Amino acid sequence: MDPAQPADRVPADQTPPDGQPPVTPTGATDAVAGSGPSKGPAGGGSATGAGTEAALVETPAGAGGGDPALVEPTPDAAAVDADVPPARPAAGRPASKEKSRSERSPKDMALSLLVLLVPIALLVAFYRGFLGGEQPTVIDAAPAYEQARAANAFPVSEPAGLGSGWRTVSASYRTVEGGANLRVGYLTPEGRGVQLVQSNVPPEKLLPAELTAEGQPQGPTDLGGRNWQRYTGRGNDQALVLLEPNRTILVIGDARENELRQLAGSLR
């Protein structure tokens, strides 16, 4: 019979029963951890107080191993925040140094517009003053009159005694359906446009073509001993019409009636 052994003595034979893993004595586990026995999952041992070191948790008997398991501690929130670098401000110009378009004053917009308008005004002045811009091109109507006389399709009349303010800007003689037309364009001293048309096309066809359907007779008028008819034309146009057996003469334009009468009375 073996003698009695003390209660805290570790048995020499640590062979576990059949089918069970080796069990490390509690005293040996505490010696490895460097502290007393664990007081529970939330106990206040040295392993818990370390904070950032791995804790040793005793594996229960029968869990499949005798070595203690390593459990990573939860990182401290303050430590995590300390590792994150602060957010940088967005790159760009300071807001105080840049004005948006909506913040521009009326004075700034007026100055910007003035900068654009000054070069344009200088160019327009140079074009008008030195290059003769907007000045009508004056032509010689003599070749058109000569061509109409050579064709001998109808008698040809030509203005005589008009002042220097009258300028000839177009002249043509053309054969058209039903006859021929001599057309000469003038600018009056007031800058209005007037056309002198002489044609042997029948009046019932010529007048609608020249005056359009808006042309309406306004009554007769006497010029140089000849009986002319006043007509309205397209838009603001007015017309003086002379009907003769072999030709029809029209003086038509947006000029005043006195200028129309001056041109009609100068025909010779």
C-alpha atoms as a printed R data frame, in Angstrom:
    type eleno elety resid chain resno       x       y        z
1   ATOM     1    CA   MET     A     1   0.000   0.000    0.000
2   ATOM     2    CA   ASP     A     2   1.445   3.416   -1.075
3   ATOM     3    CA   PRO     A     3   1.939   6.067    1.518
4   ATOM     4    CA   ALA     A     4  -0.353   9.143    1.530
5   ATOM     5    CA   GLN     A     5   0.794  12.109   -0.556
6   ATOM     6    CA   PRO     A     6   0.292  15.834    0.069
7   ATOM     7    CA   ALA     A     7  -2.759  17.512   -1.535
8   ATOM     8    CA   ASP     A     8  -0.705  20.039   -3.589
9   ATOM     9    CA   ARG     A     9   1.669  17.532   -5.013
10  ATOM    10    CA   VAL     A    10   1.476  16.986   -8.729
11  ATOM    11    CA   PRO     A    11   1.112  13.321   -9.535
12  ATOM    12    CA   ALA     A    12   4.157  11.914  -11.191
13  ATOM    13    CA   ASP     A    13   2.117  10.055  -13.701
14  ATOM    14    CA   GLN     A    14   0.185  12.588  -15.889
15  ATOM    15    CA   THR     A    15  -1.037  10.043  -18.371
16  ATOM    16    CA   PRO     A    16  -4.678  10.875  -19.156
17  ATOM    17    CA   PRO     A    17  -7.317   8.284  -19.499
18  ATOM    18    CA   ASP     A    18  -7.833   6.607  -22.791
19  ATOM    19    CA   GLY     A    19  -9.147   8.946  -25.502
20  ATOM    20    CA   GLN     A    20  -8.367  12.197  -23.587
21  ATOM    21    CA   PRO     A    21  -5.606  14.739  -24.466
22  ATOM    22    CA   PRO     A    22  -2.819  15.505  -22.046
23  ATOM    23    CA   VAL     A    23  -3.826  18.048  -19.434
24  ATOM    24    CA   THR     A    24  -1.373  20.673  -18.233
25  ATOM    25    CA   PRO     A    25  -1.634  21.275  -14.545
26  ATOM    26    CA   THR     A    26  -3.067  24.551  -13.469
27  ATOM    27    CA   GLY     A    27   0.025  25.492  -11.595
28  ATOM    28    CA   ALA     A    28   2.232  24.981  -14.654
29  ATOM    29    CA   THR     A    29  -0.058  27.154  -16.798
30  ATOM    30    CA   ASP     A    30   0.075  29.906  -14.251
31  ATOM    31    CA   ALA     A    31   3.829  29.654  -14.171
32  ATOM    32    CA   VAL     A    32   4.070  30.076  -17.927
33  ATOM    33    CA   ALA     A    33   1.694  33.133  -17.917
34  ATOM    34    CA   GLY     A    34   3.628  34.665  -15.056
35  ATOM    35    CA   SER     A    35   0.542  35.202  -12.896
36  ATOM    36    CA   GLY     A    36  -2.051  33.484  -10.863
37  ATOM    37    CA   PRO     A    37  -4.961  31.471  -12.179
38  ATOM    38    CA   SER     A    38  -7.385  33.167  -14.537
39  ATOM    39    CA   LYS     A    39 -10.378  34.669  -12.814
40  ATOM    40    CA   GLY     A    40 -12.684  34.461  -15.801
41  ATOM    41    CA   PRO     A    41 -13.166  36.008  -19.187
42  ATOM    42    CA   ALA     A    42 -13.403  39.524  -17.759
43  ATOM    43    CA   GLY     A    43 -10.966  38.980  -14.890
44  ATOM    44    CA   GLY     A    44  -8.433  41.597  -13.854
45  ATOM    45    CA   GLY     A    45  -5.211  39.558  -14.191
46  ATOM    46    CA   SER     A    46  -1.916  40.825  -15.627
47  ATOM    47    CA   ALA     A    47  -2.820  39.551  -19.090
48  ATOM    48    CA   THR     A    48  -5.854  41.812  -19.189
49  ATOM    49    CA   GLY     A    49  -4.032  44.826  -17.848
50  ATOM    50    CA   ALA     A    50  -1.311  44.642  -20.522
51  ATOM    51    CA   GLY     A    51  -3.735  46.135  -23.142
52  ATOM    52    CA   THR     A    52  -1.658  45.565  -26.287
53  ATOM    53    CA   GLU     A    53  -0.086  42.155  -25.542
54  ATOM    54    CA   ALA     A    54  -1.705  38.868  -26.492
55  ATOM    55    CA   ALA     A    55  -3.574  37.154  -23.652
56  ATOM    56    CA   LEU     A    56  -3.194  33.498  -22.843
57  ATOM    57    CA   VAL     A    57  -6.501  31.685  -22.493
58  ATOM    58    CA   GLU     A    58  -6.565  28.243  -21.010
59  ATOM    59    CA   THR     A    59  -7.996  25.641  -23.295
60  ATOM    60    CA   PRO     A    60 -10.636  23.557  -21.579
61  ATOM    61    CA   ALA     A    61 -10.034  19.908  -21.239
62  ATOM    62    CA   GLY     A    62 -11.228  17.943  -24.174
63  ATOM    63    CA   ALA     A    63 -11.093  20.880  -26.621
64  ATOM    64    CA   GLY     A    64  -8.447  19.206  -28.694
65  ATOM    65    CA   GLY     A    65  -5.123  20.546  -27.343
66  ATOM    66    CA   GLY     A    66  -3.213  21.208  -24.207
67  ATOM    67    CA   ASP     A    67  -1.426  24.457  -25.237
68  ATOM    68    CA   PRO     A    68  -2.964  27.857  -24.350
69  ATOM    69    CA   ALA     A    69  -4.651  29.755  -27.208
70  ATOM    70    CA   LEU     A    70  -3.489  33.231  -28.254
71  ATOM    71    CA   VAL     A    71  -6.250  35.882  -28.514
72  ATOM    72    CA   GLU     A    72  -5.495  39.221  -30.155
73  ATOM    73    CA   PRO     A    73  -6.640  42.087  -27.970
74  ATOM    74    CA   THR     A    74  -9.043  44.654  -29.367
75  ATOM    75    CA   PRO     A    75  -7.099  47.763  -30.470
76  ATOM    76    CA   ASP     A    76  -7.712  50.848  -28.450
77  ATOM    77    CA   ALA     A    77  -9.879  53.419  -30.307
78  ATOM    78    CA   ALA     A    78  -7.554  56.224  -29.293
79  ATOM    79    CA   ALA     A    79  -4.548  54.399  -30.725
80  ATOM    80    CA   VAL     A    80  -6.358  53.788  -34.028
81  ATOM    81    CA   ASP     A    81  -7.324  57.423  -34.315
82  ATOM    82    CA   ALA     A    82  -3.765  58.475  -33.630
83  ATOM    83    CA   ASP     A    83  -2.493  56.451  -36.588
84  ATOM    84    CA   VAL     A    84  -4.881  58.061  -39.127
85  ATOM    85    CA   PRO     A    85  -3.335  61.217  -40.658
86  ATOM    86    CA   PRO     A    86  -5.541  64.325  -40.619
87  ATOM    87    CA   ALA     A    87  -7.406  65.176  -43.830
88  ATOM    88    CA   ARG     A    88  -5.705  67.757  -46.000
89  ATOM    89    CA   PRO     A    89  -7.660  70.736  -47.324
90  ATOM    90    CA   ALA     A    90  -8.569  70.672  -50.998
91  ATOM    91    CA   ALA     A    91  -5.908  72.138  -53.238
92  ATOM    92    CA   GLY     A    92  -6.715  75.350  -55.065
93  ATOM    93    CA   ARG     A    93  -6.746  79.074  -54.767
94  ATOM    94    CA   PRO     A    94  -8.033  80.650  -51.600
95  ATOM    95    CA   ALA     A    95 -11.672  81.601  -51.899
96  ATOM    96    CA   SER     A    96 -10.892  85.168  -50.894
97  ATOM    97    CA   LYS     A    97  -8.607  85.684  -53.913
98  ATOM    98    CA   GLU     A    98 -11.045  84.552  -56.600
99  ATOM    99    CA   LYS     A    99 -14.283  86.271  -57.529
100 ATOM   100    CA   SER     A   100 -17.047  84.380  -59.158
101 ATOM   101    CA   ARG     A   101 -18.860  85.927  -62.089
102 ATOM   102    CA   SER     A   102 -21.967  86.453  -60.024
103 ATOM   103    CA   GLU     A   103 -19.961  88.632  -57.608
104 ATOM   104    CA   ARG     A   104 -18.724  91.047  -60.298
105 ATOM   105    CA   SER     A   105 -19.948  94.561  -59.885
106 ATOM   106    CA   PRO     A   106 -21.684  96.501  -62.704
107 ATOM   107    CA   LYS     A   107 -18.591  98.670  -62.925
108 ATOM   108    CA   ASP     A   108 -16.383  95.650  -63.702
109 ATOM   109    CA   MET     A   109 -18.767  94.471  -66.424
110 ATOM   110    CA   ALA     A   110 -18.961  97.957  -67.936
111 ATOM   111    CA   LEU     A   111 -15.161  98.182  -68.087
112 ATOM   112    CA   SER     A   112 -14.937  94.753  -69.753
113 ATOM   113    CA   LEU     A   113 -17.530  95.783  -72.348
114 ATOM   114    CA   LEU     A   114 -15.697  99.057  -72.984
115 ATOM   115    CA   VAL     A   115 -12.456  97.196  -73.659
116 ATOM   116    CA   LEU     A   116 -14.239  95.201  -76.385
117 ATOM   117    CA   LEU     A   117 -16.093  98.127  -77.958
118 ATOM   118    CA   VAL     A   118 -13.166 100.544  -78.322
119 ATOM   119    CA   PRO     A   119 -11.248  98.446  -80.932
120 ATOM   120    CA   ILE     A   120 -14.471  97.806  -82.860
121 ATOM   121    CA   ALA     A   121 -15.274 101.530  -82.981
122 ATOM   122    CA   LEU     A   122 -11.760 102.294  -84.212
123 ATOM   123    CA   LEU     A   123 -12.044  99.710  -86.991
124 ATOM   124    CA   VAL     A   124 -15.435 101.057  -88.127
125 ATOM   125    CA   ALA     A   125 -14.106 104.635  -88.157
126 ATOM   126    CA   PHE     A   126 -11.065 103.581  -90.198
127 ATOM   127    CA   TYR     A   127 -13.270 101.659  -92.644
128 ATOM   128    CA   ARG     A   128 -15.604 104.595  -93.187
129 ATOM   129    CA   GLY     A   129 -13.061 107.410  -93.125
130 ATOM   130    CA   PHE     A   130 -10.116 105.956  -95.060
131 ATOM   131    CA   LEU     A   131 -11.487 103.019  -97.057
132 ATOM   132    CA   GLY     A   132 -14.752 104.641  -98.151
133 ATOM   133    CA   GLY     A   133 -16.926 102.082  -96.430
134 ATOM   134    CA   GLU     A   134 -20.695 102.268  -96.973
135 ATOM   135    CA   GLN     A   135 -20.180 104.595  -99.933
136 ATOM   136    CA   PRO     A   136 -22.173 103.500 -102.993
137 ATOM   137    CA   THR     A   137 -20.294 102.548 -106.119
138 ATOM   138    CA   VAL     A   138 -21.126 105.084 -108.822
139 ATOM   139    CA   ILE     A   139 -21.190 103.714 -112.374
140 ATOM   140    CA   ASP     A   140 -21.573 105.114 -115.863
141 ATOM   141    CA   ALA     A   141 -25.008 104.364 -117.319
142 ATOM   142    CA   ALA     A   142 -24.069 105.472 -120.859
143 ATOM   143    CA   PRO     A   143 -23.298 101.918 -122.171
144 ATOM   144    CA   ALA     A   144 -26.767 100.665 -121.134
145 ATOM   145    CA   TYR     A   145 -28.471 103.618 -122.839
146 ATOM   146    CA   GLU     A   146 -26.442 103.063 -125.988
147 ATOM   147    CA   GLN     A   147 -27.304  99.358 -126.021
148 ATOM   148    CA   ALA     A   148 -31.020 100.111 -125.711
149 ATOM   149    CA   ARG     A   149 -30.878 102.644 -128.555
150 ATOM   150    CA   ALA     A   150 -28.970 100.193 -130.738
151 ATOM   151    CA   ALA     A   151 -31.643  97.525 -130.167
152 ATOM   152    CA   ASN     A   152 -34.314 100.018 -131.378
153 ATOM   153    CA   ALA     A   153 -37.011  98.129 -129.473
154 ATOM   154    CA   PHE     A   154 -38.631 101.340 -128.169
155 ATOM   155    CA   PRO     A   155 -37.824 105.071 -127.886
156 ATOM   156    CA   VAL     A   156 -35.207 105.721 -125.172
157 ATOM   157    CA   SER     A   157 -35.271 108.762 -122.878
158 ATOM   158    CA   GLU     A   158 -32.396 109.849 -120.639
159 ATOM   159    CA   PRO     A   159 -32.404 112.205 -117.606
160 ATOM   160    CA   ALA     A   160 -30.910 115.639 -118.178
161 ATOM   161    CA   GLY     A   161 -30.173 118.412 -115.708
162 ATOM   162    CA   LEU     A   162 -30.127 116.348 -112.534
163 ATOM   163    CA   GLY     A   163 -27.977 117.804 -109.757
164 ATOM   164    CA   SER     A   164 -24.660 116.392 -108.521
165 ATOM   165    CA   GLY     A   165 -26.467 114.780 -105.575
166 ATOM   166    CA   TRP     A   166 -27.972 112.171 -107.895
167 ATOM   167    CA   ARG     A   167 -25.749 109.116 -108.296
168 ATOM   168    CA   THR     A   168 -26.138 106.251 -110.747
169 ATOM   169    CA   VAL     A   169 -25.564 102.899 -109.008
170 ATOM   170    CA   SER     A   170 -26.870 100.343 -111.562
171 ATOM   171    CA   ALA     A   171 -27.738 100.147 -115.257
172 ATOM   172    CA   SER     A   172 -28.736  97.262 -117.536
173 ATOM   173    CA   TYR     A   173 -30.585  96.507 -120.742
174 ATOM   174    CA   ARG     A   174 -32.083  93.006 -121.051
175 ATOM   175    CA   THR     A   175 -34.427  91.125 -123.299
176 ATOM   176    CA   VAL     A   176 -37.277  89.541 -121.362
177 ATOM   177    CA   GLU     A   177 -40.409  87.571 -122.199
178 ATOM   178    CA   GLY     A   178 -42.691  89.822 -124.174
179 ATOM   179    CA   GLY     A   179 -40.148  92.560 -124.899
180 ATOM   180    CA   ALA     A   180 -37.094  94.270 -123.408
181 ATOM   181    CA   ASN     A   181 -36.327  96.373 -120.313
182 ATOM   182    CA   LEU     A   182 -33.915  99.253 -119.739
183 ATOM   183    CA   ARG     A   183 -33.390  99.583 -115.993
184 ATOM   184    CA   VAL     A   184 -31.247 102.310 -114.344
185 ATOM   185    CA   GLY     A   185 -30.909 102.708 -110.560
186 ATOM   186    CA   TYR     A   186 -30.224 106.023 -108.792
187 ATOM   187    CA   LEU     A   187 -29.551 107.298 -105.286
188 ATOM   188    CA   THR     A   188 -31.287 110.599 -104.572
189 ATOM   189    CA   PRO     A   189 -29.615 113.503 -102.728
190 ATOM   190    CA   GLU     A   190 -31.396 112.261  -99.559
191 ATOM   191    CA   GLY     A   191 -29.912 108.783 -100.027
192 ATOM   192    CA   ARG     A   192 -33.121 107.106 -101.210
193 ATOM   193    CA   GLY     A   193 -33.296 104.513 -103.973
194 ATOM   194    CA   VAL     A   194 -35.124 105.130 -107.252
195 ATOM   195    CA   GLN     A   195 -35.338 103.058 -110.436
196 ATOM   196    CA   LEU     A   196 -36.072 104.306 -113.923
197 ATOM   197    CA   VAL     A   197 -37.645 101.536 -116.021
198 ATOM   198    CA   GLN     A   198 -38.398 101.849 -119.754
199 ATOM   199    CA   SER     A   199 -39.970  98.838 -121.464
200 ATOM   200    CA   ASN     A   200 -42.059  97.676 -124.400
201 ATOM   201    CA   VAL     A   201 -43.615  94.827 -122.367
202 ATOM   202    CA   PRO     A   202 -47.448  95.215 -122.311
203 ATOM   203    CA   PRO     A   203 -48.555  97.322 -119.283
204 ATOM   204    CA   GLU     A   204 -50.958  94.648 -118.030
205 ATOM   205    CA   LYS     A   205 -47.963  92.369 -117.590
206 ATOM   206    CA   LEU     A   206 -45.279  94.926 -116.732
207 ATOM   207    CA   LEU     A   207 -47.083  96.785 -113.934
208 ATOM   208    CA   PRO     A   208 -47.924  93.711 -111.776
209 ATOM   209    CA   ALA     A   209 -44.342  92.511 -112.174
210 ATOM   210    CA   GLU     A   210 -42.836  95.852 -111.083
211 ATOM   211    CA   LEU     A   211 -45.409  97.030 -108.545
212 ATOM   212    CA   THR     A   212 -46.687  93.618 -107.399
213 ATOM   213    CA   ALA     A   213 -50.355  93.061 -106.557
214 ATOM   214    CA   GLU     A   214 -50.126  95.854 -103.969
215 ATOM   215    CA   GLY     A   215 -49.779  98.499 -106.678
216 ATOM   216    CA   GLN     A   216 -52.920 100.594 -106.886
217 ATOM   217    CA   PRO     A   217 -53.563 103.749 -108.987
218 ATOM   218    CA   GLN     A   218 -53.758 106.978 -106.992
219 ATOM   219    CA   GLY     A   219 -54.743 109.435 -109.717
220 ATOM   220    CA   PRO     A   220 -53.108 111.391 -112.539
221 ATOM   221    CA   THR     A   221 -50.419 114.075 -112.295
222 ATOM   222    CA   ASP     A   222 -48.989 116.386 -114.950
223 ATOM   223    CA   LEU     A   223 -45.224 116.496 -115.518
224 ATOM   224    CA   GLY     A   224 -43.658 118.413 -118.409
225 ATOM   225    CA   GLY     A   225 -46.893 118.470 -120.351
226 ATOM   226    CA   ARG     A   226 -47.349 114.689 -120.137
227 ATOM   227    CA   ASN     A   227 -50.015 112.850 -118.190
228 ATOM   228    CA   TRP     A   228 -48.462 110.533 -115.579
229 ATOM   229    CA   GLN     A   229 -50.289 108.187 -113.208
230 ATOM   230    CA   ARG     A   230 -49.428 107.859 -109.523
231 ATOM   231    CA   TYR     A   231 -49.280 104.339 -108.082
232 ATOM   232    CA   THR     A   232 -48.485 102.689 -104.787
233 ATOM   233    CA   GLY     A   233 -45.874  99.955 -104.771
234 ATOM   234    CA   ARG     A   234 -44.506  97.271 -102.470
235 ATOM   235    CA   GLY     A   235 -43.929  98.413  -98.917
236 ATOM   236    CA   ASN     A   236 -43.162 102.139  -98.823
237 ATOM   237    CA   ASP     A   237 -42.525 102.419 -102.545
238 ATOM   238    CA   GLN     A   238 -44.333 104.940 -104.728
239 ATOM   239    CA   ALA     A   239 -44.405 105.054 -108.512
240 ATOM   240    CA   LEU     A   240 -45.055 107.413 -111.392
241 ATOM   241    CA   VAL     A   241 -46.191 105.653 -114.560
242 ATOM   242    CA   LEU     A   242 -46.318 107.047 -118.120
243 ATOM   243    CA   LEU     A   243 -48.242 104.948 -120.626
244 ATOM   244    CA   GLU     A   244 -47.335 105.418 -124.309
245 ATOM   245    CA   PRO     A   245 -48.220 103.387 -127.413
246 ATOM   246    CA   ASN     A   246 -44.728 101.902 -127.884
247 ATOM   247    CA   ARG     A   247 -43.368 101.912 -124.345
248 ATOM   248    CA   THR     A   248 -44.140 102.307 -120.658
249 ATOM   249    CA   ILE     A   249 -41.976 104.396 -118.297
250 ATOM   250    CA   LEU     A   250 -41.922 103.835 -114.533
251 ATOM   251    CA   VAL     A   251 -40.151 105.926 -111.889
252 ATOM   252    CA   ILE     A   252 -40.414 103.831 -108.705
253 ATOM   253    CA   GLY     A   253 -38.746 103.844 -105.282
254 ATOM   254    CA   ASP     A   254 -38.992 104.726 -101.595
255 ATOM   255    CA   ALA     A   255 -37.957 108.351 -102.242
256 ATOM   256    CA   ARG     A   256 -40.243 111.275 -101.563
257 ATOM   257    CA   GLU     A   257 -42.715 112.273 -104.229
258 ATOM   258    CA   ASN     A   258 -40.852 115.502 -105.056
259 ATOM   259    CA   GLU     A   259 -37.714 113.485 -105.908
260 ATOM   260    CA   LEU     A   260 -39.741 111.097 -108.040
261 ATOM   261    CA   ARG     A   261 -41.243 114.036 -109.887
262 ATOM   262    CA   GLN     A   262 -37.783 115.587 -110.360
263 ATOM   263    CA   LEU     A   263 -36.454 112.480 -112.063
264 ATOM   264    CA   ALA     A   264 -39.575 111.972 -114.191
265 ATOM   265    CA   GLY     A   265 -39.585 115.603 -115.309
266 ATOM   266    CA   SER     A   266 -35.913 115.460 -116.353
267 ATOM   267    CA   LEU     A   267 -36.424 112.773 -119.022
268 ATOM   268    CA   ARG     A   268 -35.544 113.908 -122.530
